[in-house]
Amino acid sequence: MQTETTDPQRMEQVLRDAVRQIADDGDLGRFLDWSRTQIPAALDVESDLMDGEAQRLGAMLGLAIWNATPRAEHDWRPPPLATPRDDDPCFCGSGLSYRDCCEPLGPLPDLPIELIWDLLIDELPDEPVQDALRRRAVPETLLAKVAERWLERERPGRAAALLEPLFRGDLAALDSRYEPALDILCDALDALDHWKKKQAFLLRVTDEGSRELKAVAWQRFTMMFMDDGELDYADEAFEQALRHGPDNPSTALLEITLLAARHDDERARSRAQFWCHRLRRAGGAEPGLIAFLEEAMVDPQEALVWSHSAAMDPKLLTLCQWVRSCSTQPPVSYQVEPLDDPMQAGAGIQLSLFPDDNETPAGQGSVPSGAAAALLPTTELRQVEREWHRIFPASKPYSTQLSALDDGGVWETDDWLRFLAAQPVAANSLDILDDLATALYEHPESSLPWVAHTLLGPLYARAIAILDRTLAAHDLSCLPWSAERNRPALRLLFRAYLHEAEAGRDQAAAALIERLLMLNPQDNHGARAELMNHYLRAHSDQQALELARRFPNDVLADLAYGEVLALYRLGQQEHAARALSRAVHRLPRIPRFLLRKRIKRPALDHTGFTPGAEDQAWLYREAMRDVWEAEPGLLNWMKKRLTA
């Protein structure tokens, strides 16, 4: 017995095959012969009908399709056949008269012209489609389908020119059938880089459009704000989309996407459950959307990866499968080489952010009590890594940077992916995991939170598991950056911190920085600044003070002025005043940027800042002024101290 879900699919395929037959051949006799046999077989009804009934059904449906299919020789209008007279042979081919055969069954069914055109557009070459457009034969609601074909063939100008006239009139008169046209027009304007024109168009739709089109326009604005990282604006746009299209299935996908971008997985799971129940009750939802929501109820980030898989770089998906397979392998322990030279171990040396500046004092950082060492992979891993570096095209990042010096077109080749598939042991190499993290850092799609969740999260977890096992096996507490073999592990640990911070998991991020500072007290990455700010936001003032004392005379504003804030909160105002004097001596521009309610932003350099300059002062203001302002009396106290 057939299910309700398969019957419509079979009927759609019958219609598509019939329209293709008419478009390719166009001979009525041959088409009816085809209809009598192929349509019943495709619908799988032959066994359920008496002799001759299946043939009659096929002929009737075939003629109904013939009568609704536009033909070029009829100016793209359907050429319907006249109903046979009573004594004429029946069109079903039974040999009986029409009166004694199919006439009692009633007239042929009328098929909507839009339904046939929807299928016919897929079958016609460009030239007949152009002819039909010139004759205005294609229904307006299906122009989006033609425009989508042109857009896929990289003709966005032609697509936009076809669709723009649809929206020049009364937008309130355009119902949900015009939603695809709005989406395709926006995609065409994106391809043309006409972002101002697209924005003006969408704003007009939100003002003048029908309820259905307003919902789609606000959905587009939500995605635009998400792409720009403006999540607060995205929330506001989504609320408008939901208000105008509360039952629009696209709203469900959009809400899960927005919540995933905020890393609010718990609420995303809850809303996925809500939408799943709602759309099932309403009926008509696509099975693919229901399947997505069911998966999102378990893991929304994972669900988004696979829902976007058709549009994603296939190499990312291949790497995702490999990363997932790594979880089946237990982490290994590295060998270590002890470091006896205190300079090589980095003990007692604080990172200076003023290279070659002998006037900048460098205080004493804390010295770890345990042994310092360099990580040493096993003989097998060293061999695999040598082979890897012959294949992998990208270089290592310079120093503490995260981008490769030369990416070598990593994502233009898949040799290294085949290498990974052939060498499962590569999952135990911190060096190789470091290269993979660098490659993903360069890939634009890895900035999507659901891609980062599926790829980067497990990759960092793997690296940390290897590091845990190694440290436990050798009772180590220090892996200095100065030992080059430690850099892949330390860089991965720093990347893991960034991953947690970007996901809003502040406690986990802070724990990773604490561990990074324990292993590399010299803090080449400057992560101590973020840890200080975390402590102060969490009112962990004693921990903030202890961190500041590990880096006396620090040139990072976060440490120098964070010490002042911690001492003030702890009620040690005299010590706070002395700390303020030292901080102002080193970084005199910071107070002005903290005290003023409004101040002009200086020129910024995306590669970093100049210690002691206005760009550093601005960045510290942006990061921490709200904390200073929230502390009662602190800014007034600072102002009096500076003017005394």
XYZ file of C-alpha atoms in Angstrom, residues 149-506:
358
model
C 18.704 29.704 -13.893
C 20.514 32.821 -15.166
C 21.995 33.505 -11.765
C 23.399 29.971 -11.607
C 24.992 30.631 -15.004
C 26.627 33.790 -13.620
C 24.337 36.247 -15.395
C 23.166 38.324 -12.417
C 22.514 41.431 -14.521
C 20.021 39.586 -16.703
C 18.361 38.055 -13.625
C 17.973 41.442 -11.942
C 16.611 43.077 -15.123
C 13.956 40.353 -15.382
C 12.749 40.651 -11.784
C 12.998 44.359 -10.990
C 9.838 45.296 -12.974
C 7.794 42.976 -10.724
C 8.424 45.275 -7.771
C 7.878 48.664 -9.401
C 4.159 48.740 -8.715
C 2.037 48.188 -5.638
C 4.082 45.979 -3.345
C 1.102 45.365 -1.086
C -0.595 43.479 -3.941
C 2.181 40.867 -4.173
C 1.454 37.763 -2.119
C 3.618 34.842 -1.001
C 4.010 33.585 -4.584
C 6.451 36.467 -5.120
C 8.735 35.517 -2.234
C 11.140 33.544 -4.500
C 11.409 36.557 -6.819
C 12.386 38.792 -3.901
C 15.052 36.340 -2.731
C 16.529 35.800 -6.208
C 16.578 39.548 -6.906
C 18.504 40.143 -3.678
C 20.961 37.372 -4.611
C 21.444 38.953 -8.047
C 22.096 42.385 -6.510
C 24.609 40.754 -4.157
C 26.396 39.187 -7.125
C 26.476 42.598 -8.804
C 27.797 44.181 -5.573
C 24.832 46.570 -5.572
C 24.458 46.423 -1.796
C 23.097 49.963 -1.467
C 20.447 49.240 -4.071
C 19.521 46.006 -2.319
C 19.260 47.732 1.049
C 17.033 50.485 -0.382
C 14.826 47.856 -2.044
C 14.432 45.856 1.165
C 13.638 48.979 3.182
C 10.907 49.833 0.671
C 9.481 46.332 1.018
C 9.433 46.602 4.825
C 7.472 49.858 4.465
C 5.114 49.094 1.571
C 5.048 45.352 1.020
C 2.425 42.784 1.814
C 2.698 40.930 5.109
C 4.354 37.949 3.383
C 6.972 40.065 1.595
C 7.722 42.082 4.725
C 8.537 38.855 6.519
C 10.995 37.839 3.785
C 12.602 41.296 3.717
C 13.147 41.222 7.474
C 14.582 37.718 7.148
C 17.118 39.092 4.666
C 18.011 41.910 7.053
C 18.491 39.356 9.838
C 20.973 37.397 7.736
C 22.765 40.590 6.655
C 23.246 41.675 10.261
C 24.420 38.188 11.246
C 26.990 38.206 8.440
C 28.280 41.553 9.728
C 28.447 40.279 13.296
C 25.749 42.759 14.416
C 23.785 40.241 16.451
C 21.767 42.801 18.422
C 20.459 44.319 15.183
C 19.890 40.787 13.890
C 17.692 40.078 16.926
C 15.574 43.169 16.207
C 15.196 42.264 12.533
C 14.247 38.707 13.440
C 11.506 39.930 15.772
C 10.016 41.823 12.817
C 10.330 38.755 10.579
C 8.570 36.647 13.189
C 5.815 39.246 13.650
C 5.031 39.419 9.930
C 5.527 35.717 9.193
C 4.815 33.722 12.351
C 3.972 30.598 10.355
C 6.686 30.937 7.722
C 8.846 27.772 7.850
C 11.908 29.842 6.900
C 11.500 31.695 10.195
C 12.169 28.446 12.058
C 15.481 27.870 10.298
C 16.425 31.525 10.747
C 15.782 31.472 14.498
C 17.900 28.357 15.027
C 20.672 29.944 12.932
C 20.571 33.161 14.963
C 20.625 31.339 18.283
C 23.511 29.179 17.074
C 25.416 32.319 16.051
C 24.992 33.468 19.657
C 26.134 30.014 20.849
C 22.870 29.748 22.785
C 22.529 26.040 22.083
C 20.158 25.335 24.971
C 17.570 27.810 23.714
C 18.170 26.677 20.121
C 17.257 23.114 21.118
C 14.135 24.348 22.897
C 13.010 26.447 19.933
C 13.721 23.594 17.520
C 11.350 21.433 19.544
C 8.721 24.204 19.506
C 8.949 24.683 15.732
C 8.945 20.955 15.064
C 5.663 20.472 16.945
C 4.123 23.604 15.426
C 4.952 22.769 11.806
C 3.825 19.157 12.215
C 0.451 20.297 13.533
C 0.061 22.801 10.707
C 1.022 20.197 8.086
C 2.667 20.816 4.735
C 6.188 21.381 6.059
C 8.988 19.927 3.964
C 10.352 16.658 5.362
C 13.872 18.104 5.133
C 12.982 20.972 7.463
C 11.374 18.613 9.975
C 14.481 16.396 9.861
C 16.685 19.464 10.465
C 14.612 20.527 13.461
C 14.726 17.010 14.916
C 18.524 17.040 14.664
C 18.684 20.598 16.062
C 16.793 19.385 19.126
C 19.897 17.282 19.865
C 22.778 19.418 18.502
C 21.840 22.659 16.695
C 25.407 23.391 15.580
C 25.786 19.965 14.003
C 22.368 20.279 12.360
C 23.369 23.576 10.745
C 26.559 22.112 9.315
C 24.713 19.375 7.477
C 21.787 21.582 6.476
C 24.288 23.897 4.751
C 26.421 21.067 3.373
C 25.226 21.512 -0.216
C 26.594 25.070 -0.239
C 29.750 24.368 1.773
C 33.229 23.671 0.493
C 33.348 19.865 0.025
C 36.881 19.848 1.436
C 35.544 21.210 4.715
C 33.049 18.364 4.887
C 35.790 15.823 4.166
C 37.936 17.310 6.918
C 34.928 17.284 9.230
C 34.531 13.542 8.713
C 38.230 13.018 9.455
C 38.099 15.104 12.633
C 35.080 13.119 13.756
C 36.923 9.849 13.151
C 39.783 11.046 15.384
C 37.566 10.691 18.441
C 37.738 6.919 18.095
C 41.506 6.948 18.664
C 42.896 7.251 22.202
C 45.327 10.186 22.646
C 49.015 9.332 22.883
C 51.716 10.651 25.182
C 54.664 12.542 23.727
C 58.235 12.038 24.802
C 59.988 15.066 26.304
C 63.474 16.536 26.322
C 64.381 18.324 29.594
C 65.554 21.927 29.356
C 68.209 22.861 31.889
C 69.126 26.290 30.513
C 66.941 28.842 32.361
C 67.125 31.195 29.378
C 65.921 28.415 27.075
C 63.182 27.564 29.538
C 62.069 31.158 29.642
C 62.261 31.364 33.429
C 62.358 34.840 34.849
C 61.958 36.578 31.496
C 58.909 38.727 30.871
C 57.854 39.412 27.316
C 58.635 42.977 26.311
C 56.288 44.665 23.888
C 58.956 47.278 23.146
C 61.514 45.311 21.059
C 65.069 46.695 21.293
C 63.966 49.433 23.710
C 66.459 49.325 26.558
C 64.715 52.121 28.439
C 61.635 49.973 29.071
C 62.022 48.114 32.359
C 61.366 44.386 32.271
C 60.389 42.951 35.615
C 60.564 39.402 36.827
C 57.781 37.034 35.895
C 56.897 34.069 38.035
C 59.059 30.986 37.737
C 57.377 27.573 37.568
C 58.313 25.121 40.279
C 58.196 22.015 38.056
C 60.439 20.843 35.258
C 60.662 22.600 31.878
C 60.901 20.557 28.713
C 60.438 20.466 24.966
C 57.876 18.096 23.467
C 59.292 15.287 21.380
C 57.006 13.164 19.158
C 57.564 9.453 18.796
C 59.703 8.091 15.987
C 56.573 7.042 14.081
C 55.035 10.508 14.415
C 58.245 12.218 13.307
C 58.230 10.157 10.116
C 54.559 10.971 9.453
C 55.237 14.675 10.064
C 58.126 14.689 7.581
C 55.852 13.186 4.930
C 53.096 15.651 5.874
C 55.290 18.707 5.370
C 56.234 17.483 1.901
C 52.538 17.492 0.970
C 50.932 20.264 3.029
C 51.453 23.531 1.111
C 51.153 26.142 3.889
C 53.934 27.465 6.079
C 53.834 27.865 9.829
C 52.673 31.235 11.183
C 55.391 33.677 12.140
C 55.975 33.828 15.885
C 52.664 34.237 17.754
C 50.636 35.169 14.682
C 47.793 32.872 13.656
C 47.913 33.213 9.866
C 50.409 31.335 7.735
C 53.218 33.302 6.119
C 52.146 31.717 2.845
C 49.021 29.587 2.688
C 50.237 27.951 -0.522
C 46.698 27.500 -1.813
C 45.771 24.996 0.890
C 42.125 24.844 -0.146
C 42.930 24.539 -3.840
C 44.282 21.011 -3.461
C 43.166 17.890 -1.638
C 46.459 15.961 -1.546
C 46.792 16.634 2.167
C 43.237 15.414 2.800
C 44.046 12.130 1.076
C 47.189 11.921 3.214
C 45.119 12.284 6.394
C 42.730 9.558 5.264
C 45.656 7.223 4.600
C 47.486 8.034 7.861
C 45.166 7.752 10.887
C 48.174 8.234 13.180
C 48.294 11.863 12.010
C 45.506 12.519 14.524
C 48.149 12.172 17.267
C 50.475 14.834 15.864
C 50.256 18.256 17.519
C 52.282 19.601 14.613
C 49.694 18.397 12.072
C 46.757 19.510 14.230
C 48.400 22.932 14.406
C 48.617 23.086 10.600
C 44.975 22.090 10.268
C 43.946 24.830 12.692
C 45.942 27.341 10.645
C 44.305 26.180 7.420
C 40.857 26.487 8.970
C 41.721 29.945 10.289
C 42.270 30.998 6.658
C 39.022 29.463 5.371
C 36.158 32.007 5.283
C 33.463 29.447 6.149
C 35.192 28.449 9.381
C 34.023 31.731 10.922
C 30.486 30.333 10.946
C 29.830 29.215 14.528
C 28.383 25.853 13.506
C 31.462 25.083 11.391
C 33.751 26.109 14.245
C 31.731 23.900 16.601
C 31.969 20.835 14.370
C 35.564 21.241 13.169
C 37.591 23.424 15.496
C 36.055 22.342 18.803
C 36.897 18.618 18.389
C 40.308 19.468 16.918
C 41.257 21.579 19.949
C 39.816 18.982 22.323
C 42.041 16.387 20.653
C 45.135 18.544 21.084
C 44.362 19.236 24.756
C 43.819 15.508 25.412
C 47.267 14.739 23.963
C 48.786 17.530 26.048
C 47.030 16.299 29.215
C 48.327 12.790 28.731
C 51.869 14.002 28.114
C 51.994 16.341 31.115
C 50.617 13.657 33.405
C 53.108 11.073 32.145
C 56.157 13.283 32.699
C 55.142 15.522 35.637
C 55.792 18.669 33.621
C 54.678 22.197 34.429
C 56.532 24.326 31.885
C 56.645 24.164 28.086
C 58.359 27.433 27.149
C 57.629 29.073 23.824
C 61.359 29.573 23.329
C 61.609 25.848 22.604
C 60.312 25.736 19.038
C 58.973 22.204 19.340
C 56.483 23.445 21.972
C 54.951 26.055 19.701
C 52.322 23.881 17.977
C 50.928 22.834 21.381
C 50.975 26.374 22.809
C 49.484 27.861 19.663
C 46.701 25.270 19.742
C 46.048 26.080 23.394
C 45.807 29.782 22.553
C 43.460 29.043 19.644
C 41.322 26.926 21.972
C 41.056 29.920 24.308
C 39.907 32.127 21.404
C 37.357 29.484 20.414
C 35.852 29.425 23.908
C 35.900 33.218 24.195
C 34.134 33.688 20.862
C 31.485 31.202 21.992
C 30.873 33.295 25.111
C 32.118 30.586 27.479
C 34.105 32.972 29.681
